Short mmCIF file of C-alpha atoms and ligand atoms in Angstrom, two decimals:
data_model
loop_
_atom_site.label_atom_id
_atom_site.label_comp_id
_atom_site.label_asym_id
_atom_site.label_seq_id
_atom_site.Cartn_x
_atom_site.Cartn_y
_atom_site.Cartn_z
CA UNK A 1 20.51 -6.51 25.89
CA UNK A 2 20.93 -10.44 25.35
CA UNK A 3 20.04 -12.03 21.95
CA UNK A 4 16.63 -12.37 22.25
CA UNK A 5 15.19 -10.35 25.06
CA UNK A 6 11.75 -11.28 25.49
CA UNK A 7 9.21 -8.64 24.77
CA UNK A 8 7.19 -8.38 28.03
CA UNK A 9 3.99 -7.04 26.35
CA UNK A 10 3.26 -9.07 23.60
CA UNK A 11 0.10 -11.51 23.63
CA UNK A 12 0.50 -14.92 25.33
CA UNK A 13 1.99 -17.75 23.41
CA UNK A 14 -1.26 -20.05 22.04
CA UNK A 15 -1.11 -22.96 19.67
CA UNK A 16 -2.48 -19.94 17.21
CA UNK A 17 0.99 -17.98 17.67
CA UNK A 18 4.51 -18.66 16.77
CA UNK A 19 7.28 -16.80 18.16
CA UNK A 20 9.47 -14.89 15.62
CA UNK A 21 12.86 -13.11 15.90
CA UNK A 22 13.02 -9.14 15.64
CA UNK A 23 14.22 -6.33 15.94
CA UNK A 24 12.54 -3.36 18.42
CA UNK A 25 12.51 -0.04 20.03
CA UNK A 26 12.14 -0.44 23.41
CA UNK A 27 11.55 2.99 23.85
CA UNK A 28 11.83 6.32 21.97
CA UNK A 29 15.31 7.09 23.39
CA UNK A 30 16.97 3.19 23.44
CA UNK A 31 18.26 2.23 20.42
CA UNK A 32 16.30 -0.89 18.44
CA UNK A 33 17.33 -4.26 19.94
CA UNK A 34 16.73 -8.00 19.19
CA UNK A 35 13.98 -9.71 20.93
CA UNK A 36 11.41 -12.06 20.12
CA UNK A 37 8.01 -11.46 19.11
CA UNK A 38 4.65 -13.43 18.90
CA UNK A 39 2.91 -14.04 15.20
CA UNK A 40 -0.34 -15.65 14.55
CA UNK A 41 -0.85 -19.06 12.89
CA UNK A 42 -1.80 -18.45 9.36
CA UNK A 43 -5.69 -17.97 9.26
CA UNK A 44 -7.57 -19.42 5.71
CA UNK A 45 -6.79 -16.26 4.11
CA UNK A 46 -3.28 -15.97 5.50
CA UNK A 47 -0.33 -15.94 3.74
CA UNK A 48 3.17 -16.61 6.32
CA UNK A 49 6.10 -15.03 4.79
CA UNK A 50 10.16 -15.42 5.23
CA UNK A 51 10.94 -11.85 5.48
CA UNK A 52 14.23 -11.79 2.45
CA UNK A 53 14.52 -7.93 2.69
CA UNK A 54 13.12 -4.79 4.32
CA UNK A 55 13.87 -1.32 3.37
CA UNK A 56 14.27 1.68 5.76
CA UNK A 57 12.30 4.56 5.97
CA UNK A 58 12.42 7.78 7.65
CA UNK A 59 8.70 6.87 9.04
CA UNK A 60 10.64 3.93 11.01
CA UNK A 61 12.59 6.19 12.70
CA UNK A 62 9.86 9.37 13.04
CA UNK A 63 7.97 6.06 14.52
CA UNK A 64 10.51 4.57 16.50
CA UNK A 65 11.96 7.97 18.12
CA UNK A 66 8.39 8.92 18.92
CA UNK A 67 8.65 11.71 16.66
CA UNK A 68 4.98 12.07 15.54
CA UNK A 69 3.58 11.80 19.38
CA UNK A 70 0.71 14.21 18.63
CA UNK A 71 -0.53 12.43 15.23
CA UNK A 72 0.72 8.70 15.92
CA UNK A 73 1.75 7.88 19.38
CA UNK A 74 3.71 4.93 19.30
CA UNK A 75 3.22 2.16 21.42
CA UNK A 76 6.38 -0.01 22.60
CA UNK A 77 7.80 -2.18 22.23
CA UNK A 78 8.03 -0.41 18.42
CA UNK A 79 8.98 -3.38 15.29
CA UNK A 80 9.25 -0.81 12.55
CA UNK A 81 9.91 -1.85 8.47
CA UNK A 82 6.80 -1.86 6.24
CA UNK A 83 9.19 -2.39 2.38
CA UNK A 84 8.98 -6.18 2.96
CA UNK A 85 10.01 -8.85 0.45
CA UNK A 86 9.39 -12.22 1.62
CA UNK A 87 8.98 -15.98 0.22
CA UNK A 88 6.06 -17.58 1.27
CA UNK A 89 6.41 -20.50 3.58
CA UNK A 90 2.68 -20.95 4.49
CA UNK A 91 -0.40 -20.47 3.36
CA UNK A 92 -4.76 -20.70 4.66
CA UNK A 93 -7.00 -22.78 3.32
CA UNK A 94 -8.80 -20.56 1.57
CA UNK A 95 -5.73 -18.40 -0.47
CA UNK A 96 -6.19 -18.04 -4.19
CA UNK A 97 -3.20 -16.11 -4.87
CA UNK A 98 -0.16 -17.54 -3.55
CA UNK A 99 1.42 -20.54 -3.04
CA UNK A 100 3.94 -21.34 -1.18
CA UNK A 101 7.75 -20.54 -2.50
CA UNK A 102 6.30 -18.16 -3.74
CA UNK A 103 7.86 -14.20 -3.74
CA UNK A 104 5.70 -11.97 -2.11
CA UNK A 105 5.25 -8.21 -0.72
CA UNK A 106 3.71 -6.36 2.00
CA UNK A 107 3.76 -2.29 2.17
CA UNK A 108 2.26 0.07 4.80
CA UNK A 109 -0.87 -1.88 5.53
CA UNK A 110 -1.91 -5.06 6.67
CA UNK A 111 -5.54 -4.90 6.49
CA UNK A 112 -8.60 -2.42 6.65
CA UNK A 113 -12.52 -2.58 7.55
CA UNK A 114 -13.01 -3.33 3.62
CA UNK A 115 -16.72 -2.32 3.68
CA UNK A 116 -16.56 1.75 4.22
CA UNK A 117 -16.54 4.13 0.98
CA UNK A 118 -12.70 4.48 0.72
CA UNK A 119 -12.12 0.58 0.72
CA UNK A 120 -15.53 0.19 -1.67
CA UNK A 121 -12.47 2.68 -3.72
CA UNK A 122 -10.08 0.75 -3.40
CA UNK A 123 -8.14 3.50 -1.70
CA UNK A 124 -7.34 1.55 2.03
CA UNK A 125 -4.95 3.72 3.29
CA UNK A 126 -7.99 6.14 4.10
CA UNK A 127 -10.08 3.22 5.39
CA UNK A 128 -12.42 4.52 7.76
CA UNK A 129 -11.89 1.57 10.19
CA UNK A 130 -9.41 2.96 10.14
CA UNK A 131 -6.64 1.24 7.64
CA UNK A 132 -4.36 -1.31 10.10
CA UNK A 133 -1.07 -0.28 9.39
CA UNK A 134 1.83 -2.60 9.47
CA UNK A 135 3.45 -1.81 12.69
CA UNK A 136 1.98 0.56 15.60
CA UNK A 137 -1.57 0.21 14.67
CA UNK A 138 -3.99 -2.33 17.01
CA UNK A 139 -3.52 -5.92 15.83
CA UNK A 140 -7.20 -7.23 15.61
CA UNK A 141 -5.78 -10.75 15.99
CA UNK A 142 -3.76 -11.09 18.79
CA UNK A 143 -4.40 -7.35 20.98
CA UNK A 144 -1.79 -5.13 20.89
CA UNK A 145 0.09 -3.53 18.41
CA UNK A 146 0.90 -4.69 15.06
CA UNK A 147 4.72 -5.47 14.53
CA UNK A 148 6.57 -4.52 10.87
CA UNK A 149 9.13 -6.16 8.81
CA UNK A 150 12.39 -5.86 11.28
CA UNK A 151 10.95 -9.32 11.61
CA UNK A 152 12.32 -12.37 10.78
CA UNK A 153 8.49 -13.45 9.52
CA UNK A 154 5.11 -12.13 8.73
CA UNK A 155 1.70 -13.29 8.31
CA UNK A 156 -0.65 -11.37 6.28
CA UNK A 157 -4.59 -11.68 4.73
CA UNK A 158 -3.59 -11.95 0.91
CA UNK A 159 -5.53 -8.76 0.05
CA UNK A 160 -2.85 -7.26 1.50
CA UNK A 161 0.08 -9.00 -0.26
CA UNK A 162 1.51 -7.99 -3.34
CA UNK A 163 3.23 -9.61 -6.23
CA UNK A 164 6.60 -8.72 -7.32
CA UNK A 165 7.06 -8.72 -11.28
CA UNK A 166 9.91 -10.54 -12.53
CA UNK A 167 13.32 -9.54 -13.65
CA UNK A 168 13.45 -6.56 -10.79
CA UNK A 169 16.16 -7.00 -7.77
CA UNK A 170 14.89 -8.34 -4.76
CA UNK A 171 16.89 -6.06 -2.30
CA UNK A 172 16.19 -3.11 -4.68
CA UNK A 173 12.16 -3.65 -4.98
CA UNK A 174 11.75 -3.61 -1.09
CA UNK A 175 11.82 0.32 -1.34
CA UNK A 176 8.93 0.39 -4.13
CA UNK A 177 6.63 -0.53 -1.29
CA UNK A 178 6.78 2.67 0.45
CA UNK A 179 8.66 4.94 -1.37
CA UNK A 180 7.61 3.66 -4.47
CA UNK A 181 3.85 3.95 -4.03
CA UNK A 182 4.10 7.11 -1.41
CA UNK A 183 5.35 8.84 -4.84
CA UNK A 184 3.89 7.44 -7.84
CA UNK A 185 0.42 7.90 -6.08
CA UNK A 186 0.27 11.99 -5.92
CA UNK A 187 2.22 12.04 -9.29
CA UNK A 188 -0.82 9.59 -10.85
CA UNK A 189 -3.61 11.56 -8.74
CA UNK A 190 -2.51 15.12 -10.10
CA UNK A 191 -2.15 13.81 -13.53
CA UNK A 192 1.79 14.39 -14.19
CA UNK A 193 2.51 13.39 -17.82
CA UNK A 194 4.93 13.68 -20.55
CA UNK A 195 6.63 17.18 -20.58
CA UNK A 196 5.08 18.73 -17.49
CA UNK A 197 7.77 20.14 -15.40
CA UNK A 198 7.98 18.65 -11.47
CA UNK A 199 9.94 19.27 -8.69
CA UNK A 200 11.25 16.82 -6.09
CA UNK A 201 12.00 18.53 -3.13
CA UNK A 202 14.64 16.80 -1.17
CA UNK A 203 16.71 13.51 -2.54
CA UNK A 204 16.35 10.78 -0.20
CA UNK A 205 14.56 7.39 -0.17
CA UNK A 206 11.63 9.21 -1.43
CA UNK A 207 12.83 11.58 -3.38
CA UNK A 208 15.01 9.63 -5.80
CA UNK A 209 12.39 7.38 -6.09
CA UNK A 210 10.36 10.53 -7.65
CA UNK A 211 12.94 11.37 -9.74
CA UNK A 212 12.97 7.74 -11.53
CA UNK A 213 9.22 7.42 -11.72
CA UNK A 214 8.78 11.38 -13.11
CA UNK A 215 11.23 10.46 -15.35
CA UNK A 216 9.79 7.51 -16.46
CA UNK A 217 6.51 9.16 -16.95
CA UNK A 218 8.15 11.70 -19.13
CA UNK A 219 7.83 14.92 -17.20
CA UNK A 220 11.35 17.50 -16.80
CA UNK A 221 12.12 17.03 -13.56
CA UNK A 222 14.02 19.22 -11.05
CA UNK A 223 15.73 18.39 -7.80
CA UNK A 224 15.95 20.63 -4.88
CA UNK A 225 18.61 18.95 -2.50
CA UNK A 226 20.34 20.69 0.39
CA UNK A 227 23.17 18.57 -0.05
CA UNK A 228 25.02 20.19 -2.94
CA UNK A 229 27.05 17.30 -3.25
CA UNK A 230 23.89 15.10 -4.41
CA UNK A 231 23.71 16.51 -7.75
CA UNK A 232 25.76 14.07 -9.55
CA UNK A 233 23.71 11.49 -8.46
CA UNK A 234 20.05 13.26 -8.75
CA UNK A 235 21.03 13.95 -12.92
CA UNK A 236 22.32 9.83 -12.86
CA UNK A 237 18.66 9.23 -11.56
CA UNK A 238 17.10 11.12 -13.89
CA UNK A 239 16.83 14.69 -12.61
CA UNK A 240 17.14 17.08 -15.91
CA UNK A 241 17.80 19.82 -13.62
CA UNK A 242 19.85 20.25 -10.12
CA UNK A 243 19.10 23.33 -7.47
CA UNK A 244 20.78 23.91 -4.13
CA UNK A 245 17.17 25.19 -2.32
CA UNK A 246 19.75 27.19 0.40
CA UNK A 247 21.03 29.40 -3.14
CA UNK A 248 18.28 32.10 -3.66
CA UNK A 249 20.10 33.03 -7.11
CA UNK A 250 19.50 29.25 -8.53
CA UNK A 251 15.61 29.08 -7.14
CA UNK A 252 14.81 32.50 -8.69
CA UNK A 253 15.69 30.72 -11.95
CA UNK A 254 13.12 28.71 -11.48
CA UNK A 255 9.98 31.20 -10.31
CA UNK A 256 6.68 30.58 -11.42
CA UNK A 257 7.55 27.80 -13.80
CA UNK A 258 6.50 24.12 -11.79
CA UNK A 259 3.30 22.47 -13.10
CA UNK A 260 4.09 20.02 -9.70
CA UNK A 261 6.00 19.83 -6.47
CA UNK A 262 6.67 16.60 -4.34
CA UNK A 263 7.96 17.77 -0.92
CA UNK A 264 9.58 14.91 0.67
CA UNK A 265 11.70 16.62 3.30
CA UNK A 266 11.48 14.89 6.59
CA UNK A 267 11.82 17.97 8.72
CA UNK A 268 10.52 21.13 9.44
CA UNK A 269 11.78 23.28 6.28
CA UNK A 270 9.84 26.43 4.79
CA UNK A 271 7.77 26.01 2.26
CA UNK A 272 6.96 29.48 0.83
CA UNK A 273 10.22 29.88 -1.54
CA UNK A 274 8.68 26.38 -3.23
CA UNK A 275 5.14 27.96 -3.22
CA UNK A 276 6.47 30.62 -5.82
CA UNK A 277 8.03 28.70 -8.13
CA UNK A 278 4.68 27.07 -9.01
CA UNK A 279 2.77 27.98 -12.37
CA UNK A 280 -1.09 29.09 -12.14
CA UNK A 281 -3.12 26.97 -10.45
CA UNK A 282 0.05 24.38 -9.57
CA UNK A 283 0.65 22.08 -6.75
CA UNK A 284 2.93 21.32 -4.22
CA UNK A 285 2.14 18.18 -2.59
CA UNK A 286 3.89 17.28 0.65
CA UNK A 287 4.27 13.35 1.54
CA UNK A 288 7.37 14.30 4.06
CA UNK A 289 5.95 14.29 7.34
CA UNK A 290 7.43 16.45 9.99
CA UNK A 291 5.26 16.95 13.34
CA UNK A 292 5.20 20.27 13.51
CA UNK A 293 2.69 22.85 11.45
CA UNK A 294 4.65 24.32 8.95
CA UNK A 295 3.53 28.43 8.57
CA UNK A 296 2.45 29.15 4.26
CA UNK A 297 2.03 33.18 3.20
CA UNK A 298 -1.72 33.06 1.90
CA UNK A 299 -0.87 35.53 -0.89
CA UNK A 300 1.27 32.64 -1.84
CA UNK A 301 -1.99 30.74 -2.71
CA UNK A 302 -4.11 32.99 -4.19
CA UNK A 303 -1.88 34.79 -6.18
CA UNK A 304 -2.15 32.26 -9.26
CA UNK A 305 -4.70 30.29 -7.60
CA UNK A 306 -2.25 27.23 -6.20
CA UNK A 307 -2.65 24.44 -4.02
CA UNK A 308 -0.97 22.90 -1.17
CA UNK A 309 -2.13 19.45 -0.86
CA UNK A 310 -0.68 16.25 0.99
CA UNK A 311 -0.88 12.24 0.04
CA UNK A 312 -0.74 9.47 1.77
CA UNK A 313 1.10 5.86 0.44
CA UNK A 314 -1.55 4.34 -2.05
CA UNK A 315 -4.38 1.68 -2.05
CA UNK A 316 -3.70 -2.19 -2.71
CA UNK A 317 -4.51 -1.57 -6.55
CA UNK A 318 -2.61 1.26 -7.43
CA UNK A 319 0.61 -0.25 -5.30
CA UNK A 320 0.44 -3.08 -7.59
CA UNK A 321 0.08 -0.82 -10.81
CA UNK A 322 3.05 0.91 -9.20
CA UNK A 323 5.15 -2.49 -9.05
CA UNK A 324 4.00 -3.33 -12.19
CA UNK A 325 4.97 -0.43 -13.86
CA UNK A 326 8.36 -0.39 -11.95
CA UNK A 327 8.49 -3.82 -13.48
CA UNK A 328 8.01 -2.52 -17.30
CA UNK A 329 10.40 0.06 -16.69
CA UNK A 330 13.36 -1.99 -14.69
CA UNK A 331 13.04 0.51 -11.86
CA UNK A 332 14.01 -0.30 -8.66
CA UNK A 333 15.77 1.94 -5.50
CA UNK A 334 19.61 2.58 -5.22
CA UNK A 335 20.13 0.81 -1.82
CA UNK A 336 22.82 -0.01 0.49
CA UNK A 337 22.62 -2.94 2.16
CA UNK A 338 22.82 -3.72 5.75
CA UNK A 339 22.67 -6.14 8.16
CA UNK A 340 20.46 -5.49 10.90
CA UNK A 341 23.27 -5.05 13.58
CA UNK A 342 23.83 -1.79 11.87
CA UNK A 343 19.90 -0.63 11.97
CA UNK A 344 20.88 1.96 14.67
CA UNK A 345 23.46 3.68 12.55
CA UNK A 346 21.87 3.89 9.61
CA UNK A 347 18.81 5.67 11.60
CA UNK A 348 21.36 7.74 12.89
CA UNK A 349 22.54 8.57 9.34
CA UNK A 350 18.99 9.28 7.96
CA UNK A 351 18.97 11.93 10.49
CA UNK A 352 22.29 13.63 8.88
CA UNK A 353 20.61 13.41 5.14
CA UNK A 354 23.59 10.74 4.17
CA UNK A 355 21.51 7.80 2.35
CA UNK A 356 22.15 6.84 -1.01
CA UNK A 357 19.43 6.45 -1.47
CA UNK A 358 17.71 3.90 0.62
CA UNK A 359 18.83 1.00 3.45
CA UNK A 360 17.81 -2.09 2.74
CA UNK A 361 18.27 -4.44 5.37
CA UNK A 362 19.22 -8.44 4.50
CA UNK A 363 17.06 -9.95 7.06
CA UNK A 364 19.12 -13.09 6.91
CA UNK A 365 21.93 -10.80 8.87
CA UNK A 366 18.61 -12.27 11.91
CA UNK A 367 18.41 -15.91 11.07
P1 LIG B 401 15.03 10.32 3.88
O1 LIG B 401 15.52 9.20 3.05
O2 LIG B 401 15.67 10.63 5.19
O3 LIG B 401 15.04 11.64 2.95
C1 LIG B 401 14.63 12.89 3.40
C2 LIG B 401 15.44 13.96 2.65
O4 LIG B 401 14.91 15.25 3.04
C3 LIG B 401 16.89 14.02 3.02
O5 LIG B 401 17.70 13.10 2.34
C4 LIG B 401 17.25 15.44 2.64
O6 LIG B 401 17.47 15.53 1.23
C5 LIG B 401 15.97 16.21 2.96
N1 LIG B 401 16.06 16.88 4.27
C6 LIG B 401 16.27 16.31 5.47
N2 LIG B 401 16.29 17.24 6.45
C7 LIG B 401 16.08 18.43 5.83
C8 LIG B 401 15.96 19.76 6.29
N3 LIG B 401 16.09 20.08 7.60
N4 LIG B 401 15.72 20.74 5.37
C9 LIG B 401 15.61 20.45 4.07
N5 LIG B 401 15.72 19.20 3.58
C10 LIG B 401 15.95 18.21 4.45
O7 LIG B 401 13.48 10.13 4.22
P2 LIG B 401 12.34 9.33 3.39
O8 LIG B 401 12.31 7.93 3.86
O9 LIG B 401 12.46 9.66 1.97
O10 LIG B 401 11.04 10.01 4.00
C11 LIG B 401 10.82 11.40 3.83
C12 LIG B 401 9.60 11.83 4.63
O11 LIG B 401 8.42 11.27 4.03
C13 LIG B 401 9.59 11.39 6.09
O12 LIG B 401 9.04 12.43 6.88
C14 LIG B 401 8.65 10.19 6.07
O13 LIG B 401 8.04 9.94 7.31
C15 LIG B 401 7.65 10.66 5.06
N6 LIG B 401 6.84 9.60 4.46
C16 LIG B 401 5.54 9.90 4.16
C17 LIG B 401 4.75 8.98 3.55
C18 LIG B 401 3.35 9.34 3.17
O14 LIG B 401 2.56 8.44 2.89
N7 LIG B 401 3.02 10.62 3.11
C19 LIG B 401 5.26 7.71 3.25
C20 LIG B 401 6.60 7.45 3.54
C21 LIG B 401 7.40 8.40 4.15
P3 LIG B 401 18.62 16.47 0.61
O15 LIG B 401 19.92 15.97 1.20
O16 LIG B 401 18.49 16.24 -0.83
O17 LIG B 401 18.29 17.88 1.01
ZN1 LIG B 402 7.52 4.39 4.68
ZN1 LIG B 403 -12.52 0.78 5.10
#
């Protein structure tokens, strides 16, 4: 592919568009590729950003590969990345929040119908619109889809931009966006607090990031990895408490004892053996998102009354609480940073479980 293969199906250039370097799937079995895309002008309530850093998540690649083609069919060309950091080089008329030079950040969504009872709750990401998400959802502005942070800029309504405290790493806060929020959100909403005991099922860019916040919010916190040589790493991040899921010995320790679960496995797994190692009228909550139904015993439910719940990311608010609190605490993700040549290999290791803990890619690797 040359250096910037023109996407054939984005919207007509304008004197309302701008064309911007990225990076896309062309389709679910090519790997991603630079190309140029088309942005919109900054409207009056529009902030442009300089994209500084995007993190990687497993959703870009269940996204990219196609992977969720019965929930979320993507459409391609496919500009994943929605853990952007960016400085603001632009700015409407009308924005109150930002100015430019500014740091800014954008998560998951770019905007929602703001009327309907979830907005009115400040919970967008169920927006009955519904939400626009930052890449693969219809782009109400120029017709197609929208395209994510693999981008070399953004432009977003400043409702939907975020500010990043001060003091916290750049590279490392682009993970808080996603990660962050996808797990300080279900451990807020079922009320996790100081000396409860939770379990993080699987230790990736999620996971770890549960592991710092539980910490931080003073619960005992257990880590379920398949990879028995994370466990160094999960008690550095806070983990009290290390178990190999595949050793039935070291999860019947454990039975009946969880006031929480976060399951952030990214593949089909079973989840009866973390069912039973709940307390009366526990939860496990899953945010990992594999396609495919996953089968539960129902005498693993009623038997001490549990539930199996799910969550998705977090409103506008509560991702800036979540920043904010990251902020008071210093927390940010482990990362390793890439350039975004090496995008396709660090999907590739994603799929093998080998991230510590989160890519991060330096979008000036695209300028
Ligand atoms: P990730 O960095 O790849 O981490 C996933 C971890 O799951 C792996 O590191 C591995 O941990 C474990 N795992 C992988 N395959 C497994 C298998 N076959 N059996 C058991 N464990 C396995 O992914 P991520 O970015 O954290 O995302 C995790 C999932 O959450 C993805 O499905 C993503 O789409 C989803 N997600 C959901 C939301 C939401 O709003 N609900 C938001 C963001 C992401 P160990 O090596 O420790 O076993
Ligand atoms: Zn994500
Ligand atoms: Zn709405």
């Amino acid at each position: 592919m040359s250096e910037t293969n023109p996407v054939t199906s984005m919207a007509p250039s304008t004197a309302h568009t701008f064309d911007a370097r990225a990076y896309a799937a062309p389709s679910a079995t090519e790997p991603l590729a630079p190309t140029t895309i088309r942005r919109r002008q900054p409207g009056p309530t529009d902030v442009q950003l300089e994209v500084l850093f995007c993190g990687v998540c497993h959703s870009d690649l269940h996204q990219a590969r196609n992977e969720w083609q019965s929930s979320m069919p993507t459409v391609y060309p496919c500009v994943p990345g929605h853990e952007i950091v960016g400085r603001v080089v632009a700015v409407g008329r009308d924005v109150r929040a930002f100015r430019e030079g500014d740091l800014a950040a954008v998560g998951c969504m770019v905007d929602s119908c703001r009327t309907c009872p979830a907005c009115q709750d400040h919970q967008e990401q169920f927006c009955e619109g519904p939400a626009v998400f930052t890449y693969n959802s219809p782009d109400r502005h120029l017709g197609g889809v929208t395209y994510g942070g693999y981008s070399e800029s953004l432009v977003v309504d400043e409702a939907f931009a975020l500010r990043v405290p001060d003091g916290l790493d750049l590279a490392g806060a682009a993970p808080l966006l996603c990660a962050g929020i996808t797990t300080y959100s279900p451990l807020r909403h079922w009320g996790v607090k100081e000396g409860q005991k939770v379990g993080v099922v699987g230790l990736g860019g999620l996971g770890h990031m549960a592991v710092k916040l539980a910490n931080a919010m003073g619960a005992r916190v257990v880590v379920f990895t398949t990879t028995p040589s994370k466990a160094e790493d999960a008690v550095r991040l806070g983990a009290h408490d290390v178990v190999v899921s595949k050793h039935e010995a070291e999860m019947q320790k454990h039975l009946g004892s969880f006031d929480f679960i976060l399951d952030t496995v990214s593949a089909v797994h079973d989840l009866n053996p973390f069912m039973a190692l709940l307390k009366r009228n526990g939860t496990l909550t899953m945010v990992g998102a594999p396609d495919t139904p996953l089968p539960v015993s129902v005498f693993s439910l009623i038997f001490g009354r549990k539930r199996l719940a799910g969550s998705l990311i977090g409103g506008i608010r509560e991702t800036q609480e979540m920043l904010d609190f990251c902020g008071d605490h210093g927390l940010t993700a482990d990362i390793e940073l890439i350039p975004i040549s090496r995008i396709n290999e660090a999907f590739d290791r994603l799929m093998k479980s080998d991230v510590k803990y989160r890519f991060v890619i330096d979008m000036a690797s695209l300028r």
